[in-house]
PDB file of C-alpha atoms in Angstrom:
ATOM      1  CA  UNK N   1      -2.616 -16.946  -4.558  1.00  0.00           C
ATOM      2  CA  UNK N   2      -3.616 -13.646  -2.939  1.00  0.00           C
ATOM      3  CA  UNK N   3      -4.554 -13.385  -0.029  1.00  0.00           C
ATOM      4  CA  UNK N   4      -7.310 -10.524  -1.173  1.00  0.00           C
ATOM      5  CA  UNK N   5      -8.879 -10.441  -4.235  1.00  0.00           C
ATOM      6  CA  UNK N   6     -10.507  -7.257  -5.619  1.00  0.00           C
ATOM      7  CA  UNK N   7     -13.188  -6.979  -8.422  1.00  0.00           C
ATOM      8  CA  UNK N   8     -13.701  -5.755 -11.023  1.00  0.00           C
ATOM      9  CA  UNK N   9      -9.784  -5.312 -12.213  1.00  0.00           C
ATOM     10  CA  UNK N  10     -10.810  -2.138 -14.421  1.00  0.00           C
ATOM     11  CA  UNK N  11     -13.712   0.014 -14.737  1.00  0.00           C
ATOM     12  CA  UNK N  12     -14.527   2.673 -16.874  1.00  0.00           C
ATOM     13  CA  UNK N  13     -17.739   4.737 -16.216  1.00  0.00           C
ATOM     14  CA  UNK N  14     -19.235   8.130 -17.367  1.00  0.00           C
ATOM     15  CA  UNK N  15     -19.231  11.059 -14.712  1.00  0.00           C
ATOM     16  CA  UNK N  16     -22.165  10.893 -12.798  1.00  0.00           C
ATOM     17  CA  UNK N  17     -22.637   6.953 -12.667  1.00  0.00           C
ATOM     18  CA  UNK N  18     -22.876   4.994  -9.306  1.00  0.00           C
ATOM     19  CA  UNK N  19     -20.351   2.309  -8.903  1.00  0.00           C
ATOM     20  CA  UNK N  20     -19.443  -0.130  -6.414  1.00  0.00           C
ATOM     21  CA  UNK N  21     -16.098  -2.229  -6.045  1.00  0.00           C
ATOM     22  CA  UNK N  22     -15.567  -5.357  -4.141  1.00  0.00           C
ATOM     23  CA  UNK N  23     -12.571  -6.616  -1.953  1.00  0.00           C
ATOM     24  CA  UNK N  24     -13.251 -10.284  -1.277  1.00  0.00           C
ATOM     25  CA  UNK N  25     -11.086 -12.818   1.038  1.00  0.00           C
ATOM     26  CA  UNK N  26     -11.150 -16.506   2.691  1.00  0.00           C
ATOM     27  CA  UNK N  27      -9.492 -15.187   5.326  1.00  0.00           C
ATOM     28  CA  UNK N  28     -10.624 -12.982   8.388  1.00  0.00           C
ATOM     29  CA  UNK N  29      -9.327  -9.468   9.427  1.00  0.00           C
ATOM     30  CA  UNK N  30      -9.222  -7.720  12.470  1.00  0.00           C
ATOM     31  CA  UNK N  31      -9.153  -4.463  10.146  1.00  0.00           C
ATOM     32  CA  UNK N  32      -9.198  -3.449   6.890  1.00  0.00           C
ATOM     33  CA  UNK N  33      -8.305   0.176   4.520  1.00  0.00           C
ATOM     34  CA  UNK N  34      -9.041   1.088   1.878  1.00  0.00           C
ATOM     35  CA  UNK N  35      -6.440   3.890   0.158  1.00  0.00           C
ATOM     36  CA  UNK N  36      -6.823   5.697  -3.413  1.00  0.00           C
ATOM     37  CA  UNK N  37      -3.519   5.865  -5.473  1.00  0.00           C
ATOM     38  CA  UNK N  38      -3.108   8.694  -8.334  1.00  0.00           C
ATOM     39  CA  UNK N  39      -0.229   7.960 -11.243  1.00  0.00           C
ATOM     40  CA  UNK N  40       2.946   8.248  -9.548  1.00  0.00           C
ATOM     41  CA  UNK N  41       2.191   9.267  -6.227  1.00  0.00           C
ATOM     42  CA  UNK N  42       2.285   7.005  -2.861  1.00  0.00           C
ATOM     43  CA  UNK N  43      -1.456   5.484  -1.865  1.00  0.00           C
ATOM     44  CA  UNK N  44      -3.562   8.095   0.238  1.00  0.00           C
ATOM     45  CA  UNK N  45      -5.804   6.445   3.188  1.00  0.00           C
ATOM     46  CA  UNK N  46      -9.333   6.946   2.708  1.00  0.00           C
ATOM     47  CA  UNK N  47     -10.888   4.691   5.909  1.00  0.00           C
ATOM     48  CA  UNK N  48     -10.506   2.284   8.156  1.00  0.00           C
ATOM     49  CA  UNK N  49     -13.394  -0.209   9.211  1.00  0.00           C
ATOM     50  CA  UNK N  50     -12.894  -2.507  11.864  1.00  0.00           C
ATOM     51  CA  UNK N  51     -16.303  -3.905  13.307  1.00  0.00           C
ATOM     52  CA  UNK N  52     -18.260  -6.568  11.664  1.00  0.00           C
ATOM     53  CA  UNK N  53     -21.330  -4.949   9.582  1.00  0.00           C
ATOM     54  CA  UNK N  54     -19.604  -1.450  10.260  1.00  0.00           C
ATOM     55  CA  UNK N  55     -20.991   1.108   7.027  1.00  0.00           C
ATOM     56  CA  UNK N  56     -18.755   4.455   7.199  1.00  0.00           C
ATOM     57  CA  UNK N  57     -19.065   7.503   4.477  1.00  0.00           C
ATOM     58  CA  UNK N  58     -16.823   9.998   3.601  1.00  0.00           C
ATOM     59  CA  UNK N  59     -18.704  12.223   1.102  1.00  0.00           C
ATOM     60  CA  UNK N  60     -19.754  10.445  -2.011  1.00  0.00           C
ATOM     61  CA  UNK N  61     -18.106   7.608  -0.690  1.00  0.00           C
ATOM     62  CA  UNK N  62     -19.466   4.484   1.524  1.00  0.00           C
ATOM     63  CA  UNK N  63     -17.150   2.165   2.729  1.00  0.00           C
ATOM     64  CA  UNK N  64     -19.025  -1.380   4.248  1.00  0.00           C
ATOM     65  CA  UNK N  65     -17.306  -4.218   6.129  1.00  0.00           C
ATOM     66  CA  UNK N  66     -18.975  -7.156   6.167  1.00  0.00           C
ATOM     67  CA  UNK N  67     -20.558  -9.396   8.868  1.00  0.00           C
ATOM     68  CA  UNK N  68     -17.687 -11.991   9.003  1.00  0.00           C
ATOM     69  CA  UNK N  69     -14.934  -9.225   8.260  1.00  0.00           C
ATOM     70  CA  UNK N  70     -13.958 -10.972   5.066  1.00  0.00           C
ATOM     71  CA  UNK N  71     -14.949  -8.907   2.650  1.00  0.00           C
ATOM     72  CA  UNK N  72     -15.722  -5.334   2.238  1.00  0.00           C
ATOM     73  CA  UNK N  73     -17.451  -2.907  -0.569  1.00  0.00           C
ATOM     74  CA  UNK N  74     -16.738   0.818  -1.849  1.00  0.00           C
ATOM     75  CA  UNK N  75     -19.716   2.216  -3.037  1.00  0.00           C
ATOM     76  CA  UNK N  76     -19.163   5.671  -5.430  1.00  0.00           C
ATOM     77  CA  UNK N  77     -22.371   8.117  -5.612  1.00  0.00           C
ATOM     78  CA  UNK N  78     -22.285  10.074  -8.531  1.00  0.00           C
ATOM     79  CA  UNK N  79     -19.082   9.395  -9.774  1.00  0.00           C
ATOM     80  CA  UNK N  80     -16.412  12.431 -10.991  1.00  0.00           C
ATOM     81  CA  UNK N  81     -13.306  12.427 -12.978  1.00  0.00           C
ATOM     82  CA  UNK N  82     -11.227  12.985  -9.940  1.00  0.00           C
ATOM     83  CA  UNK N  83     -12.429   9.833  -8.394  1.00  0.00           C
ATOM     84  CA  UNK N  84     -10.129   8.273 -11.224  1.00  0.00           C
ATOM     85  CA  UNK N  85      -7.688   6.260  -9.910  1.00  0.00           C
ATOM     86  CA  UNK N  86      -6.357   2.588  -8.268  1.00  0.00           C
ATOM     87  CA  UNK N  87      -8.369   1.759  -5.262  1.00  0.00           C
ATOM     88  CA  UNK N  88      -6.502  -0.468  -2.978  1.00  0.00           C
ATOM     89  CA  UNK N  89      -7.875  -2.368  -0.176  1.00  0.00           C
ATOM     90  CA  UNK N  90      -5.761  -3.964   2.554  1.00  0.00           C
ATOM     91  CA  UNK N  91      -6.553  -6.409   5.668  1.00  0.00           C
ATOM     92  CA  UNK N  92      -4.827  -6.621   8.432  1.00  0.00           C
ATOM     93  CA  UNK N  93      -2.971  -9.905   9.033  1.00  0.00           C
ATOM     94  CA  UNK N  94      -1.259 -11.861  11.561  1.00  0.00           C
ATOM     95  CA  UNK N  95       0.949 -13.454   9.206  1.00  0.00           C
ATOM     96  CA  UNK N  96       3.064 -10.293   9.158  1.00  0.00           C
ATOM     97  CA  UNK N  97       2.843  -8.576  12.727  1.00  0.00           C
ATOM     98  CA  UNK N  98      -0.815  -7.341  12.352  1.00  0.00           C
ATOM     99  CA  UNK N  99       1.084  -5.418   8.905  1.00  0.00           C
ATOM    100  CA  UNK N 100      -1.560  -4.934   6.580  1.00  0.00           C
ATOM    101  CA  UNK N 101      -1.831  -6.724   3.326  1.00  0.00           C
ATOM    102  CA  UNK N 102      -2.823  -5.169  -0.084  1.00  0.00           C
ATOM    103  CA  UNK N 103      -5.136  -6.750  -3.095  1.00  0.00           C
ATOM    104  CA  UNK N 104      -4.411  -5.898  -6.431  1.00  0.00           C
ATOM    105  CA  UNK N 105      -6.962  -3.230  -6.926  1.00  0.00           C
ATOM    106  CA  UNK N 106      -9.537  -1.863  -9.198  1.00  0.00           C
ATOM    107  CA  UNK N 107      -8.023   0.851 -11.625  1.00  0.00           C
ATOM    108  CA  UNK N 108     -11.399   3.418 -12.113  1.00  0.00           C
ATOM    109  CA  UNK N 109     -11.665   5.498 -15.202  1.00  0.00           C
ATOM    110  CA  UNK N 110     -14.237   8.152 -14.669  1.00  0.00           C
ATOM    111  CA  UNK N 111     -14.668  10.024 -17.664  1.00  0.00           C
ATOM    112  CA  UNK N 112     -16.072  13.609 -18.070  1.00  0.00           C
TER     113      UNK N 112
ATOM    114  CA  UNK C   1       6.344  19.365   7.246  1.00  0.00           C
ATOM    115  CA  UNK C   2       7.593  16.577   4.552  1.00  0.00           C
ATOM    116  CA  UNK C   3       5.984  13.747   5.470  1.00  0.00           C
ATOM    117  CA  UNK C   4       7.847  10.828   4.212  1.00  0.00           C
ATOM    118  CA  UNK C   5      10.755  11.287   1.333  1.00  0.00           C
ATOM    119  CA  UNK C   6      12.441   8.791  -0.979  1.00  0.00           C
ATOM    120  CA  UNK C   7      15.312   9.038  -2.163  1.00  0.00           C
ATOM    121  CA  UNK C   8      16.554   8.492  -5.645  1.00  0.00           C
ATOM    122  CA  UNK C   9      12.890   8.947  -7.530  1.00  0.00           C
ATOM    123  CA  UNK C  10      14.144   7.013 -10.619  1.00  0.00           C
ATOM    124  CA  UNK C  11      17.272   4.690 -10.997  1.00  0.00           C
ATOM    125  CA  UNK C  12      18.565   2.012 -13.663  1.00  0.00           C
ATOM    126  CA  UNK C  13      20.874  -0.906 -12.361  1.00  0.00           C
ATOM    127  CA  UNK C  14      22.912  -3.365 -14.508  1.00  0.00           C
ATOM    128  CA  UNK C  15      22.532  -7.470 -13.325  1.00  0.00           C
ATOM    129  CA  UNK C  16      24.544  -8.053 -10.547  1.00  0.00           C
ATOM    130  CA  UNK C  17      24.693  -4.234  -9.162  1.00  0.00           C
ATOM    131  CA  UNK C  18      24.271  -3.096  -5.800  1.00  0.00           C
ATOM    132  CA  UNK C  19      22.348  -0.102  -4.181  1.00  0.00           C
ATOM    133  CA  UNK C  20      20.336   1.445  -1.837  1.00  0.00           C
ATOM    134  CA  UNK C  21      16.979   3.259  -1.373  1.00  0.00           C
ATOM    135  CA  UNK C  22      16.790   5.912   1.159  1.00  0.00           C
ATOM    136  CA  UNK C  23      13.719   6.816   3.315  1.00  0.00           C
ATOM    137  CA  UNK C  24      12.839   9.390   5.852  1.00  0.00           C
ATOM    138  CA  UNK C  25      10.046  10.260   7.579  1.00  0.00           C
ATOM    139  CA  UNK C  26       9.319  13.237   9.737  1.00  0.00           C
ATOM    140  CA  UNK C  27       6.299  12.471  11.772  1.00  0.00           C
ATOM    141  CA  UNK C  28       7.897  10.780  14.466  1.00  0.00           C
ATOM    142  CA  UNK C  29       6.318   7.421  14.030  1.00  0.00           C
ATOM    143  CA  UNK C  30       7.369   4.064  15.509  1.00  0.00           C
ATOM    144  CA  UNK C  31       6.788   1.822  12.334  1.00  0.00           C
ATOM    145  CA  UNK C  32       8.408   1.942   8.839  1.00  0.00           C
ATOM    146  CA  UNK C  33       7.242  -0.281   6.095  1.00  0.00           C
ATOM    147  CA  UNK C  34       9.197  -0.813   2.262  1.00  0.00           C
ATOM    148  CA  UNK C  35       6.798  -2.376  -0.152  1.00  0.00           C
ATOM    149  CA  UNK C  36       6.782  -3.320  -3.996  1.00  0.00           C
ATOM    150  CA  UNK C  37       4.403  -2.862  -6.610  1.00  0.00           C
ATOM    151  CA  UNK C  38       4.163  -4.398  -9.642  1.00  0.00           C
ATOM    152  CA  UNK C  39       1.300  -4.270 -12.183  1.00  0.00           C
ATOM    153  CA  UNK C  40      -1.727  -6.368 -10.833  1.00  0.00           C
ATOM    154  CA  UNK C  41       0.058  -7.399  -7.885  1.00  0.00           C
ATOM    155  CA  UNK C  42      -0.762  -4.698  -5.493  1.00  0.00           C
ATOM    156  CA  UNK C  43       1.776  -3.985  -2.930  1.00  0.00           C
ATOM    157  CA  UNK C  44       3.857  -6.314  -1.493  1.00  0.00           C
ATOM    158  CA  UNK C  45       5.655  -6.076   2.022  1.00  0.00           C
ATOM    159  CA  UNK C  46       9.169  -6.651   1.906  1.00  0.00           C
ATOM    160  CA  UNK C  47      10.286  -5.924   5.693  1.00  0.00           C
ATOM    161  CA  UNK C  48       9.197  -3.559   8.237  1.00  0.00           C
ATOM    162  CA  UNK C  49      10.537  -1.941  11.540  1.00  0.00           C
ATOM    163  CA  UNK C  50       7.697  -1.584  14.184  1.00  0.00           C
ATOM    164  CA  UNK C  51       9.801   0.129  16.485  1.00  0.00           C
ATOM    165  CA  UNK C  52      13.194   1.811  16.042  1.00  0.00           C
ATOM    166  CA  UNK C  53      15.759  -1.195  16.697  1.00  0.00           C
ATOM    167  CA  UNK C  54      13.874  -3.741  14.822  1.00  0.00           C
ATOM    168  CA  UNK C  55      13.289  -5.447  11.642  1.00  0.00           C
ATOM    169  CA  UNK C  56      11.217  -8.387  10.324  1.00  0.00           C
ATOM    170  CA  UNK C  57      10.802  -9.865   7.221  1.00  0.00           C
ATOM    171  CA  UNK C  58       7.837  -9.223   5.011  1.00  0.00           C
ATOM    172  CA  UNK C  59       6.033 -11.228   2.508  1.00  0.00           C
ATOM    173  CA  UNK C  60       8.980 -10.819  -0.302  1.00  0.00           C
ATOM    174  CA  UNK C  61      12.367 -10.556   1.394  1.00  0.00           C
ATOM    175  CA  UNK C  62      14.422 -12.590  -0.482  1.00  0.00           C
ATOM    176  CA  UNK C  63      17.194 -10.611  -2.209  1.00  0.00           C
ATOM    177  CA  UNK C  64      16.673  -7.349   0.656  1.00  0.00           C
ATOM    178  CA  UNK C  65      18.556  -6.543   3.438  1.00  0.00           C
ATOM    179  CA  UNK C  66      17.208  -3.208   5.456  1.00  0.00           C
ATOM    180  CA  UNK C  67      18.484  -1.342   8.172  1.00  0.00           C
ATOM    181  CA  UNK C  68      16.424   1.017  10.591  1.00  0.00           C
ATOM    182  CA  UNK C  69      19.402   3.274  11.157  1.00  0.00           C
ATOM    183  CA  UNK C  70      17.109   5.338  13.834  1.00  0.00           C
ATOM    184  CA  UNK C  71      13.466   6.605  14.661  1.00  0.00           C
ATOM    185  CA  UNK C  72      13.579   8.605  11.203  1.00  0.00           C
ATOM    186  CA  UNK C  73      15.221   6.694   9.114  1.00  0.00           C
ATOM    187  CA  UNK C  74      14.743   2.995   6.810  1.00  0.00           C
ATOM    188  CA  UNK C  75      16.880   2.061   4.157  1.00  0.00           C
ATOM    189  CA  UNK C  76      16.569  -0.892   1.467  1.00  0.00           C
ATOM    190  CA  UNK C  77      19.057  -2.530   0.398  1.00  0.00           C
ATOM    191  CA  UNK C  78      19.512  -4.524  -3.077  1.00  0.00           C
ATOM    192  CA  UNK C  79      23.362  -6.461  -3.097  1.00  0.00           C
ATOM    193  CA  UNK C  80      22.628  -8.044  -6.597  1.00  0.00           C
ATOM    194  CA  UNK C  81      19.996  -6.311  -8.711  1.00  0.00           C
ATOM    195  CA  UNK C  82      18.191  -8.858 -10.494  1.00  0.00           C
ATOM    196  CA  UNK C  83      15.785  -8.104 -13.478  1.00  0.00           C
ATOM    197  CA  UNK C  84      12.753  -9.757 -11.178  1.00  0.00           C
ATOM    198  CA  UNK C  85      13.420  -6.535  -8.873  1.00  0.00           C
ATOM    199  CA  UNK C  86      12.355  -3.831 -11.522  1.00  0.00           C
ATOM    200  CA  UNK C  87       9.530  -2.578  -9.726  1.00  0.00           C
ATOM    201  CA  UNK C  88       8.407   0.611  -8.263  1.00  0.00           C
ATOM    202  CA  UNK C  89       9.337   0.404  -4.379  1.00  0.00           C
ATOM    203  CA  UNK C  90       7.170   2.747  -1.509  1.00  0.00           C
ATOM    204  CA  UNK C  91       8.390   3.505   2.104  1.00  0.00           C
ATOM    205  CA  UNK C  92       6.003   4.182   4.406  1.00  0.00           C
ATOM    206  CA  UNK C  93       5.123   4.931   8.329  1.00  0.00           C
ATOM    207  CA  UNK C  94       2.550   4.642  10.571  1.00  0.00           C
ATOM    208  CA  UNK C  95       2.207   5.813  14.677  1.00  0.00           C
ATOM    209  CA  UNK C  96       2.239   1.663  14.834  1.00  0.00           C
ATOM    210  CA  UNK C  97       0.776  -1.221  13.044  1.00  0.00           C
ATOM    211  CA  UNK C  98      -2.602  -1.390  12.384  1.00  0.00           C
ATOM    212  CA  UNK C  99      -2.518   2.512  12.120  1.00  0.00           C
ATOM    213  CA  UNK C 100      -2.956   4.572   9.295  1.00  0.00           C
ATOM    214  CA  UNK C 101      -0.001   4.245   6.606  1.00  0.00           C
ATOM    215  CA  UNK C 102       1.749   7.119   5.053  1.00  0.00           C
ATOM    216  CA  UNK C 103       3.547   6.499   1.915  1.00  0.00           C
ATOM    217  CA  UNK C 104       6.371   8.345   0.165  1.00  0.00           C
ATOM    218  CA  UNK C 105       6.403   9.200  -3.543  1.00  0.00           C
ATOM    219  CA  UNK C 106       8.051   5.950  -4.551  1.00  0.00           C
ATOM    220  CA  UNK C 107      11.157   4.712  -6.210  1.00  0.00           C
ATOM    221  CA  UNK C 108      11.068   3.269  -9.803  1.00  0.00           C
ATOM    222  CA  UNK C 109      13.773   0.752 -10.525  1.00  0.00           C
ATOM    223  CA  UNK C 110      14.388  -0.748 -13.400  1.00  0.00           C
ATOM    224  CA  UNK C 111      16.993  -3.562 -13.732  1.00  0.00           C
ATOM    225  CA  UNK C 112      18.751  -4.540 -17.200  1.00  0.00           C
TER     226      UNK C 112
END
């Protein structure tokens, strides 16, 4: 059983769509990330929220935490092709020395 | 400026085969990380260093051994490859836990 769950798996949407994908857990964390990962490269940080409610944007993007810091949403305005790619979201847990623990992530398709 | 490096990029083991994965990082951060990803598992944490001198065990340890061999340096260590390890392994560092994660191009392994 993971520990975060992330929906939907896969999503494939034409450039210019809005799209928002979901990161979803029982459990509560004192932080949580959210990183973009291209084909064969390492996972790239995109924000960090860490306050219940707490809405941050970086561009096109808006990142939302919510109340109970169990969940947390990544909304995409306007969607490009080089927003393709796996979108990983991680919590922070106690379980592992604060360490941060990954979902599965939602692999995005944005095509031109 | 480097960033984090891993060392070999691909490999191919036999059963029963030992070797290790070399990481480096040149940012002069206190916590190294060695995860595993496999398809629609996310990443996984194997064992981590928070501080030069340390090592704890991560969520999938079993069949690992690491060694923190100083500030810059976190190696992974398989002593019997085992088909269940083919995976695509990431090193990564942070100024401490919680912190943002850097990641290193990754390590594909494949075990026959």
């Amino acid at each position: 059983t993971q520990l975060l769950e992330q929906s939907p798996q896969f999503l494939s949407i034409q450039e210019g769509e809005n799209l928002t994908v979901y990161c979803n857990s029982s459990s509560v964390f004192s932080s949580l990330q959210w990183y973009r990962q291209e084909p064969g490269e390492g996972p790239v940080l995109l924000v960090t929220v860490v306050t219940g409610g707490e809405v941050k944007k970086l561009k096109r993007l808006t990142f939302q935490f919510g109340d109970a810091r169990k969940d947390s949403s990544l909304h995409i305005t306007a969607a490009q092709p080089g927003d393709t790619g796996l979108y990983l979201c991680a919590g922070a847990s106690r379980r592992y020395g604060q360490n941060f623990v990954f979902g599965p992530g939602t692999r995005l398709s944005v095509l031109p | 400026n480097a960033g984090v490096t891993q060392t070999p990029k691909f490999q191919v083991l036999k059963t029963g085969q030992s070797m290790t994965l070399q990481c480096a990082q040149d940012m002069n951060h206190n916590s190294m990380y060695w995860y595993r990803q496999d398809p629609g598992m996310g990443l996984r944490l194997i064992y981590y260093s928070a501080s030069e001198g340390t090592t704890d065990k991560g969520e999938v340890p079993n069949g690992y051994n690491v060694s923190r061999l100083n500030k810059r340096e976190f190696s992974l260590r398989l002593e019997s490859a085992a088909p269940s390890q083919t995976s695509v392994y990431f090193c990564a560092s942070s100024p401490r836990p919680t912190y943002e994660q850097y990641f290193g191009p990754g390590t594909r392994l494949t075990v026959t």
